[in-house]
Coordinates of C-alpha atoms in Angstrom, one line a residue:
M17 CA 3.1 -10.6 -48.4
T18 CA -0.4 -11.7 -47.3
R19 CA -1.7 -15.2 -47.6
T20 CA -4.4 -17.3 -45.9
I21 CA -3.0 -20.3 -44.1
L22 CA -6.2 -22.0 -43.0
T23 CA -5.4 -25.1 -45.0
A24 CA -2.0 -25.4 -43.5
I25 CA -3.4 -24.9 -40.1
R26 CA -5.9 -27.7 -40.5
R27 CA -3.3 -30.0 -42.1
R28 CA -0.5 -29.4 -39.6
K29 CA -2.8 -28.6 -36.7
P30 CA -1.1 -25.8 -34.9
T31 CA -4.4 -25.3 -33.1
V32 CA -4.3 -28.7 -31.4
G33 CA -4.9 -29.4 -27.8
S34 CA -8.6 -28.4 -27.7
I35 CA -10.3 -26.8 -24.7
A36 CA -14.0 -27.7 -24.6
G37 CA -16.3 -24.8 -25.1
A38 CA -13.6 -22.4 -26.2
V39 CA -16.3 -20.0 -27.4
A40 CA -17.2 -19.5 -23.7
L41 CA -13.5 -19.3 -22.8
L42 CA -13.5 -16.4 -20.4
P43 CA -16.5 -17.4 -18.2
A44 CA -15.1 -20.9 -18.0
V45 CA -11.7 -19.8 -17.1
A46 CA -13.0 -17.3 -14.6
G47 CA -14.7 -20.0 -12.7
A48 CA -11.4 -21.9 -12.4
W49 CA -9.2 -18.9 -11.5
S50 CA -7.1 -19.5 -8.4
I51 CA -6.7 -15.7 -8.0
G52 CA -9.7 -13.7 -7.0
R53 CA -10.3 -10.2 -5.6
D54 CA -10.2 -11.5 -2.0
D55 CA -6.7 -13.1 -2.6
V56 CA -4.9 -9.9 -3.5
G57 CA -4.5 -6.4 -2.1
P58 CA -4.4 -5.1 1.5
R59 CA -7.3 -7.0 2.8
A60 CA -5.6 -10.3 2.0
M61 CA -2.3 -9.3 3.6
P62 CA -0.9 -11.6 6.3
A63 CA 0.5 -10.1 9.5
A64 CA 4.2 -10.7 8.7
V65 CA 6.2 -10.8 5.5
E66 CA 6.3 -14.4 4.3
P67 CA 9.4 -16.0 2.7
I68 CA 10.2 -15.1 -0.9
D69 CA 10.3 -17.9 -3.5
A70 CA 11.9 -16.3 -6.5
P71 CA 13.9 -17.8 -9.4
F72 CA 16.9 -15.8 -8.3
D73 CA 18.7 -15.2 -5.0
M74 CA 16.9 -12.8 -2.7
P75 CA 17.7 -12.0 1.0
R76 CA 15.0 -12.5 3.6
L77 CA 13.1 -9.2 3.9
A78 CA 11.2 -8.1 7.0
R79 CA 10.2 -5.2 9.1
P80 CA 13.4 -3.4 10.2
A81 CA 14.4 -3.4 13.8
I82 CA 13.1 -0.3 15.6
A83 CA 14.0 0.7 19.1
D84 CA 11.4 0.2 21.8
R85 CA 10.9 3.8 22.3
Q86 CA 7.8 5.8 21.4
Q87 CA 6.6 9.4 21.1
R88 CA 2.9 10.0 20.6
L89 CA 1.8 13.4 19.4
E90 CA -0.7 15.0 21.7
G91 CA -3.1 17.9 21.5
P92 CA -5.0 19.2 18.5
P93 CA -3.5 18.6 15.1
R94 CA -1.1 21.4 14.2
A95 CA 1.4 22.2 11.4
G96 CA 5.0 21.5 12.0
A97 CA 4.5 18.9 14.8
I98 CA 5.8 15.8 13.1
Q99 CA 9.3 16.6 12.0
P100 CA 10.6 17.7 15.5
A101 CA 9.3 14.4 16.9
I102 CA 11.2 12.4 14.2
D103 CA 14.4 14.4 14.8
A104 CA 14.2 13.9 18.6
L105 CA 13.8 10.2 18.4
A106 CA 16.5 9.9 15.8
A107 CA 18.9 11.7 18.1
E108 CA 18.1 9.2 20.9
G109 CA 18.8 6.2 18.6
G110 CA 15.4 5.7 17.0
G111 CA 11.9 4.7 17.9
R112 CA 8.3 5.2 16.9
V113 CA 6.5 8.4 16.3
V114 CA 2.7 7.9 16.5
V115 CA 0.3 10.3 14.9
P116 CA -3.3 10.0 16.2
A117 CA -6.5 10.7 14.3
G118 CA -7.1 14.1 13.0
E119 CA -6.0 16.2 10.0
W120 CA -2.4 17.3 10.4
P121 CA -1.2 20.0 8.0
T122 CA 2.4 19.5 6.9
G123 CA 5.1 20.3 4.5
R124 CA 8.0 17.9 3.7
I125 CA 8.6 15.2 6.2
E126 CA 12.1 13.6 6.3
L127 CA 12.5 10.1 7.7
K128 CA 15.6 9.5 9.8
T129 CA 17.6 6.4 10.7
G130 CA 15.9 4.0 13.1
V131 CA 12.6 5.9 13.1
E132 CA 9.1 4.5 12.3
L133 CA 6.4 7.0 11.5
H134 CA 3.1 5.4 12.4
L135 CA -0.3 6.9 11.4
E136 CA -3.2 5.6 13.4
E137 CA -6.6 5.0 11.8
G138 CA -8.3 8.3 11.1
C139 CA -5.1 10.2 10.8
V140 CA -4.7 12.3 7.7
L141 CA -1.4 14.1 6.8
A142 CA -2.6 17.0 4.6
F143 CA 0.4 18.2 2.5
S144 CA 0.8 21.8 1.5
G145 CA 0.8 22.8 -2.2
R146 CA 3.4 25.5 -1.6
I147 CA 6.9 25.0 -3.0
E148 CA 8.4 26.9 0.0
D149 CA 7.2 24.1 2.3
Y150 CA 9.6 21.7 0.5
L151 CA 12.8 23.7 0.6
P152 CA 15.7 23.7 0.8
P153 CA 16.2 21.6 -2.4
V154 CA 17.5 18.1 -1.9
F155 CA 19.2 15.5 -3.9
T156 CA 16.9 13.3 -5.9
R157 CA 16.4 11.7 -9.3
Y158 CA 13.6 12.9 -11.5
E159 CA 12.4 10.8 -14.4
G160 CA 15.8 9.1 -14.4
I161 CA 18.0 12.2 -14.2
E162 CA 19.8 13.4 -11.0
V163 CA 18.8 16.9 -9.8
M164 CA 18.6 19.1 -6.8
G165 CA 14.9 19.7 -6.3
V166 CA 11.9 19.6 -4.0
G167 CA 12.3 15.8 -3.7
G168 CA 9.4 14.1 -2.0
L169 CA 6.5 15.0 0.3
V170 CA 7.9 12.2 2.5
Y171 CA 11.7 12.1 1.9
A172 CA 14.8 10.3 3.1
H173 CA 18.4 10.4 2.0
N174 CA 21.1 8.0 3.0
Q175 CA 19.2 6.6 6.0
E176 CA 18.8 3.1 7.4
R177 CA 15.9 1.2 9.1
I178 CA 13.1 3.6 8.3
A179 CA 9.4 2.8 8.2
L180 CA 6.1 4.4 7.4
T181 CA 3.2 2.4 8.7
G182 CA -0.4 2.4 10.0
R183 CA -3.9 2.8 8.7
G184 CA -3.8 6.5 8.2
E185 CA -3.8 8.5 5.0
L186 CA -1.4 10.8 3.3
R187 CA -3.2 13.3 1.1
G188 CA -1.6 15.4 -1.5
P189 CA -2.5 19.1 -2.1
D190 CA -5.7 19.9 -3.9
E191 CA -4.2 23.1 -5.4
G192 CA -1.0 25.2 -5.6
P193 CA 2.1 25.0 -7.7
L194 CA 2.9 21.4 -6.7
R195 CA -0.2 20.3 -8.6
E196 CA 0.9 21.9 -11.8
A197 CA 2.5 19.7 -14.4
R198 CA 5.4 21.8 -15.8
K199 CA 6.1 21.4 -19.5
G200 CA 9.1 19.5 -20.6
L201 CA 10.6 16.1 -19.8
S202 CA 13.6 16.0 -17.4
D203 CA 16.0 15.4 -20.3
K204 CA 14.7 18.6 -21.9
V205 CA 15.1 20.9 -18.9
V206 CA 18.2 19.5 -17.3
D207 CA 21.7 20.1 -18.6
Q208 CA 23.1 16.6 -18.1
S209 CA 26.7 17.8 -18.7
A210 CA 26.5 20.0 -15.6
P211 CA 27.6 18.8 -12.1
V212 CA 24.6 17.5 -10.2
E213 CA 24.9 20.0 -7.4
T214 CA 24.3 22.8 -9.9
R215 CA 21.2 21.3 -11.5
L216 CA 19.0 23.5 -9.3
L217 CA 15.2 23.1 -9.9
D218 CA 13.5 24.6 -7.0
G219 CA 11.1 27.1 -8.5
Q220 CA 12.9 30.1 -6.9
E221 CA 14.1 33.2 -8.6
G222 CA 12.4 32.2 -11.9
R223 CA 14.0 28.7 -12.0
H224 CA 12.2 25.7 -13.3
Y225 CA 10.8 23.2 -10.8
L226 CA 9.6 19.6 -11.0
R227 CA 6.7 18.2 -9.1
P228 CA 7.8 16.1 -6.1
Y229 CA 7.2 12.4 -5.6
F230 CA 5.0 11.4 -2.7
V231 CA 7.1 8.9 -0.7
C232 CA 10.7 9.0 -1.9
P233 CA 13.6 7.3 -0.1
V234 CA 16.9 7.9 -1.9
D235 CA 20.0 5.8 -1.2
C236 CA 18.5 4.1 1.9
R237 CA 18.8 0.7 3.3
D238 CA 16.0 -1.4 5.0
V239 CA 13.0 0.7 4.0
Y240 CA 9.5 -0.5 5.1
V241 CA 6.2 1.0 4.0
E242 CA 3.0 -0.8 5.2
G243 CA -0.7 -0.2 5.4
V244 CA -1.1 3.5 4.6
T245 CA -3.2 5.1 2.0
L246 CA -1.8 7.6 -0.5
R247 CA -4.3 9.9 -2.1
N248 CA -4.0 12.7 -4.7
G249 CA -0.2 12.8 -4.8
P250 CA 1.4 15.3 -7.2
M251 CA 3.2 12.7 -9.3
W252 CA 4.7 9.2 -8.8
N253 CA 3.6 7.8 -5.4
V254 CA 6.1 5.4 -3.8
V255 CA 9.5 5.7 -5.4
A256 CA 12.6 3.9 -4.1
I257 CA 15.7 5.4 -5.7
Y258 CA 19.2 3.8 -5.2
C259 CA 17.8 1.7 -2.2
D260 CA 18.6 -1.7 -0.9
R261 CA 16.2 -4.0 0.9
V262 CA 12.8 -2.4 0.5
V263 CA 9.4 -3.7 1.4
V264 CA 6.2 -2.0 0.3
R265 CA 3.1 -4.0 1.5
G266 CA -0.6 -3.4 1.9
V267 CA -0.4 0.2 0.6
R268 CA -3.4 1.7 -1.1
I269 CA -2.8 4.3 -3.8
E270 CA -5.5 6.5 -5.3
S271 CA -4.2 8.8 -8.1
R272 CA -6.7 8.5 -10.9
G273 CA -6.7 11.7 -12.9
V274 CA -3.2 12.7 -11.7
V275 CA -0.8 13.3 -14.6
N276 CA 2.1 10.8 -14.2
G277 CA 0.4 9.4 -11.2
D278 CA 2.4 6.1 -11.1
G279 CA 1.8 3.8 -8.2
V280 CA 4.9 2.0 -6.9
N281 CA 8.1 2.7 -8.8
V282 CA 11.5 1.0 -8.3
D283 CA 14.3 3.1 -9.6
S284 CA 17.9 1.6 -9.6
S285 CA 17.2 -0.2 -6.4
R286 CA 17.7 -3.8 -5.4
N287 CA 16.2 -6.5 -3.2
V288 CA 12.7 -5.1 -3.3
L289 CA 9.4 -6.8 -2.4
I290 CA 6.0 -5.2 -3.3
E291 CA 3.1 -7.2 -2.0
Y292 CA -0.6 -7.0 -1.3
C293 CA -0.8 -3.4 -2.6
S294 CA -3.8 -1.9 -4.4
T295 CA -3.5 0.9 -7.0
N296 CA -6.0 3.0 -8.9
T297 CA -3.7 5.2 -10.9
G298 CA -3.4 7.8 -13.6
D299 CA -0.4 6.1 -15.1
D300 CA 1.7 2.9 -14.6
C301 CA 0.7 0.9 -11.6
Y302 CA 3.9 -1.1 -10.6
A303 CA 7.0 0.0 -12.6
V304 CA 10.7 -0.7 -12.6
K305 CA 13.1 1.9 -13.9
S306 CA 16.9 2.5 -13.9
G307 CA 17.8 6.0 -15.3
R308 CA 17.4 7.9 -18.5
N309 CA 19.8 8.6 -21.4
E310 CA 23.4 9.8 -20.8
D311 CA 22.8 10.6 -17.1
G312 CA 21.4 7.1 -16.4
L313 CA 24.3 5.6 -18.3
R314 CA 26.8 7.7 -16.2
V315 CA 25.2 6.5 -12.9
G316 CA 25.0 2.9 -14.2
R317 CA 23.0 1.4 -11.4
P318 CA 20.5 -1.4 -12.2
S319 CA 17.2 -2.3 -10.7
E320 CA 17.6 -6.0 -9.7
N321 CA 16.1 -8.7 -7.6
I322 CA 12.5 -7.4 -7.4
V323 CA 9.4 -9.4 -6.6
V324 CA 5.8 -8.2 -7.0
R325 CA 3.2 -10.5 -5.6
R326 CA -0.5 -10.6 -4.7
C327 CA -1.1 -7.1 -5.9
Y328 CA -4.2 -5.5 -7.4
A329 CA -4.3 -2.8 -10.0
E330 CA -7.1 -0.9 -11.8
G331 CA -6.9 2.0 -14.2
G332 CA -3.7 3.5 -15.5
Y333 CA -1.5 2.4 -18.4
G334 CA 0.7 -0.6 -17.6
A335 CA -0.3 -2.8 -14.7
F336 CA 3.2 -4.1 -14.5
T337 CA 5.7 -2.0 -16.4
V338 CA 9.5 -2.0 -17.1
G339 CA 10.8 1.4 -18.3
S340 CA 10.8 3.6 -20.1
E341 CA 13.9 4.7 -18.2
T342 CA 16.2 1.7 -18.5
A343 CA 19.8 3.0 -18.8
G344 CA 21.2 1.1 -15.8
G345 CA 19.4 -2.1 -16.8
V346 CA 16.6 -4.1 -15.2
R347 CA 17.2 -7.7 -14.3
N348 CA 15.8 -10.5 -12.1
V349 CA 12.2 -9.4 -11.8
Y350 CA 9.4 -11.8 -10.7
V351 CA 5.7 -10.8 -10.9
H352 CA 3.2 -13.4 -9.8
D353 CA -0.3 -14.1 -8.5
C354 CA -1.7 -10.7 -9.3
L355 CA -5.0 -9.3 -10.5
F356 CA -5.1 -6.4 -12.9
D357 CA -8.4 -4.8 -14.0
G358 CA -9.1 -2.1 -16.5
M359 CA -5.6 -0.7 -17.3
S360 CA -4.4 -0.2 -20.9
Y361 CA -1.8 -3.1 -20.8
A362 CA -1.4 -6.0 -18.4
A363 CA 2.4 -6.3 -19.0
Y364 CA 4.2 -3.3 -20.6
F365 CA 7.8 -3.3 -21.5
K366 CA 9.0 0.1 -22.9
T367 CA 12.2 2.0 -23.6
R368 CA 13.5 4.5 -26.2
R369 CA 16.5 5.4 -28.2
P370 CA 18.8 6.5 -26.7
R371 CA 17.8 5.4 -23.2
G372 CA 20.4 2.6 -23.1
G373 CA 20.3 -0.4 -20.8
G374 CA 17.2 -2.5 -21.0
G375 CA 15.6 -5.5 -19.4
R376 CA 16.5 -9.2 -19.1
N377 CA 15.5 -12.2 -17.0
L378 CA 12.0 -11.1 -16.3
L379 CA 9.2 -13.5 -15.3
V380 CA 5.5 -12.8 -15.1
E381 CA 3.2 -15.7 -14.1
R382 CA -0.2 -16.5 -12.7
V383 CA -1.7 -13.1 -13.6
R384 CA -5.4 -12.5 -14.3
F385 CA -6.3 -9.4 -16.1
R386 CA -8.7 -7.2 -18.2
S387 CA -6.9 -4.7 -20.4
E388 CA -8.5 -1.9 -22.4
S389 CA -5.8 -2.2 -25.1
H390 CA -3.1 -4.9 -25.5
A391 CA -2.6 -7.8 -23.1
V392 CA 1.2 -7.8 -23.6
F393 CA 2.9 -4.7 -25.2
F394 CA 6.6 -4.1 -26.0
D395 CA 7.3 -0.5 -27.2
M396 CA 11.0 0.2 -27.7
I397 CA 10.6 3.1 -30.1
G398 CA 8.1 5.5 -28.7
S399 CA 6.6 8.4 -30.6
P400 CA 8.2 11.1 -32.7
M401 CA 6.1 13.5 -30.6
Y402 CA 8.4 12.9 -27.7
V403 CA 11.7 11.6 -29.2
G404 CA 11.7 13.3 -32.6
E405 CA 13.2 11.5 -35.5
L406 CA 14.4 8.7 -33.2
G407 CA 10.8 7.6 -33.0
A408 CA 10.9 6.5 -36.7
R409 CA 11.6 2.8 -37.1
L410 CA 14.0 3.3 -40.0
P411 CA 16.7 3.9 -40.8
E412 CA 18.3 1.2 -38.6
R413 CA 20.7 2.9 -36.2
P414 CA 24.2 1.7 -35.3
L415 CA 24.6 -0.2 -32.1
T416 CA 26.0 2.0 -29.3
P417 CA 26.1 1.9 -25.4
A418 CA 22.8 3.9 -25.6
T419 CA 21.0 1.2 -27.6
P420 CA 18.4 -0.4 -25.3
Y421 CA 17.4 -4.1 -25.3
Y422 CA 14.8 -6.5 -24.0
Q423 CA 15.9 -10.2 -23.7
D424 CA 14.9 -13.4 -21.9
I425 CA 11.4 -12.6 -20.9
T426 CA 8.8 -15.2 -19.9
L427 CA 5.1 -14.7 -19.4
R428 CA 3.3 -17.8 -18.1
D429 CA -0.2 -18.7 -17.0
L430 CA -2.0 -15.5 -18.2
R431 CA -5.8 -15.4 -18.2
G432 CA -7.8 -12.5 -19.4
E433 CA -9.2 -10.3 -22.1
A434 CA -7.8 -7.5 -24.1
G435 CA -9.5 -4.7 -26.1
G436 CA -6.6 -4.6 -28.5
E437 CA -4.2 -7.3 -29.5
A438 CA -3.1 -10.3 -27.5
V439 CA 0.5 -9.5 -28.0
K440 CA 2.0 -6.4 -29.7
I441 CA 5.8 -5.9 -30.0
K442 CA 7.5 -2.8 -31.4
G443 CA 11.2 -3.7 -31.1
L444 CA 14.1 -1.9 -32.8
P445 CA 15.5 -3.0 -36.1
E446 CA 19.0 -2.8 -34.6
S447 CA 17.9 -4.3 -31.3
P448 CA 14.9 -6.6 -31.6
A449 CA 13.0 -7.9 -28.6
T450 CA 14.7 -11.3 -28.2
R451 CA 14.0 -14.6 -26.5
V452 CA 10.4 -13.9 -25.5
T453 CA 8.3 -16.9 -24.3
I454 CA 4.6 -16.9 -23.7
E455 CA 3.1 -20.1 -22.4
D456 CA -0.1 -21.4 -20.9
A457 CA -1.9 -18.2 -22.0
H458 CA -5.7 -18.0 -22.4
I459 CA -6.5 -14.6 -23.9
R460 CA -9.5 -13.3 -25.6
S461 CA -8.8 -10.2 -27.7
R462 CA -10.0 -8.1 -30.5
G463 CA -6.8 -8.3 -32.5
F464 CA -4.3 -11.2 -32.7
L465 CA -0.5 -10.8 -32.8
N466 CA 1.4 -7.8 -34.2
L467 CA 5.1 -8.4 -34.1
A468 CA 7.7 -6.0 -35.4
D469 CA 11.5 -6.4 -34.9
T470 CA 11.2 -9.5 -32.8
A471 CA 13.6 -12.4 -32.6
D472 CA 13.1 -15.9 -31.1
L473 CA 9.5 -15.6 -29.9
T474 CA 7.7 -18.8 -28.8
I475 CA 4.1 -19.2 -27.9
R476 CA 3.2 -22.6 -26.6
D477 CA 0.4 -24.5 -24.8
S478 CA -2.0 -21.6 -25.3
V479 CA -5.5 -20.6 -26.4
L480 CA -6.1 -17.4 -28.2
V481 CA -9.6 -16.3 -29.1
T482 CA -9.6 -13.3 -31.5
E483 CA -12.1 -11.3 -33.5
E484 CA -9.5 -10.2 -36.1
P485 CA -7.2 -13.2 -36.7
T486 CA -4.4 -11.4 -38.7
L487 CA -0.8 -12.3 -37.8
R488 CA 1.3 -9.2 -38.6
L489 CA 5.0 -9.7 -38.9
L490 CA 7.6 -7.0 -39.7
G491 CA 11.3 -7.6 -39.5
T492 CA 10.8 -10.8 -37.4
R493 CA 12.7 -14.1 -37.3
D494 CA 12.3 -17.4 -35.4
V495 CA 8.7 -17.0 -34.4
A496 CA 7.3 -20.4 -33.3
F497 CA 3.9 -21.8 -32.3
E498 CA 3.8 -25.0 -30.2
N499 CA 0.4 -26.5 -29.3
V500 CA -1.5 -23.2 -29.8
R501 CA -5.2 -23.1 -30.4
V502 CA -6.6 -20.1 -32.2
E503 CA -10.3 -19.5 -32.3
T504 CA -12.9 -16.9 -33.3
P505 CA -15.6 -15.9 -30.7
S506 CA -17.9 -18.4 -32.5
G507 CA -15.8 -21.2 -31.3
S508 CA -14.5 -22.3 -34.8
P509 CA -10.9 -22.5 -35.7
A510 CA -9.7 -19.1 -36.9
E511 CA -8.7 -18.5 -40.5
I512 CA -5.5 -16.7 -40.0
D513 CA -4.1 -14.2 -42.4
V514 CA -0.3 -13.7 -42.3
D515 CA 0.9 -10.2 -43.3
A516 CA 4.7 -10.7 -43.3
T517 CA 7.2 -8.0 -44.4
D518 CA 10.9 -8.8 -44.4
S519 CA 10.2 -11.7 -41.9
D520 CA 10.5 -15.4 -41.6
L521 CA 7.1 -17.2 -41.6
P522 CA 6.3 -18.7 -38.2
R523 CA 7.3 -22.3 -37.4
I524 CA 4.4 -24.6 -36.5
G525 CA 5.1 -27.1 -33.7
A526 CA 4.2 -30.8 -34.0
P527 CA 0.5 -31.6 -33.4
A528 CA -0.5 -33.0 -30.0
P529 CA -1.3 -36.7 -29.9

């Protein structure tokens, strides 16, 4: 059903609460923004981790205690020099390995309990592209599925009080097998019914292999990464898996052009702070995940208590992303005071049938952005290209433990522009995106709102300037507008067309006085 509701809008005034000069919305708002380029990213980072003010309980996070013991590498840079120094200090109870300026060729580096690896300015760790330099295979999780593989260029497993700091650079290989994206997602190449120790993906004797992550602590406590630059990594860059008490601050990530070159990923970890980072990625910028499909459901470990603040992002897909691996659940996430420029989506919530789990109690506020596509995008279905017939909206599937969800999500104080729609939601008919609130949003976009399989969505106290003011509703219920002003770029109230299929028409809040 399609109808024009301009008359109803003018009579019931859902566009009340005017903002002077709405036609010049973005320049006017830009001048009033409290978040600028100098307020986010590494150059704005204070010396110490400041207290965390989150809407859920978080422990105090800080630099881990490292013994007052130091070993500085001497002589010309040489291959194989770093790991023996780490091992020696770990055997003595910990300390600081200092790597001076120069280009240091290396294979896998394993961090050990109580050791800080510090890269001085001008230091470059140049990682090999040979698989043999990252063997033997180690326990890791790849795209949400546990395997024995090449792990990470910098790796740690079951360690405590580990740190990677300094003004130096870690540089991934320019060529070699580690740069090659092997075909097939992890759930297509891994037998999830097999014991984990037999899931050997090391590239030897004709076996498949998977590109390693860049910095990858697994099942570690008190992890601290500060100040370094990661460039040209083979895949995801900083990836905390099964960790507790993690701080990633002031890190620069350059992975534009890298397939799956995510910035900072949190995977089934808890009590994580990501602050003052800068990413220029080939994929998602700051992402939270918790396992894929039946293997992720078997592990059942959530990502929880995560704060992302004062970060900068450019390029890539989602600036802040949840999913698409959600089997263990994602909860208690707070993203605030960030600047996102030029990615596809400012806030991106994704999952798939039958990933399971989902996300709840997520808050994004005080974010400034420019997105090439949608400002806010929920995609719970995916594409038949990747998930086959499960990528079709209908038929509605029965609810099972593998049915994912998104619930109780708030986006507040958003300012920016979008090349697509202001909000696009693709929920599941059997599991709609539920209890989503958008408030105090000032968005200029090409399209308006496109909502499919959504329940209990409220937009309030907002200004939306749109070139194509069509409200598309499919399988939605309980959509409400409260004190929302909708305008065209000319500054006039928008004539909104409603295209509603199997949906309740939106509720219009009372006009402002």
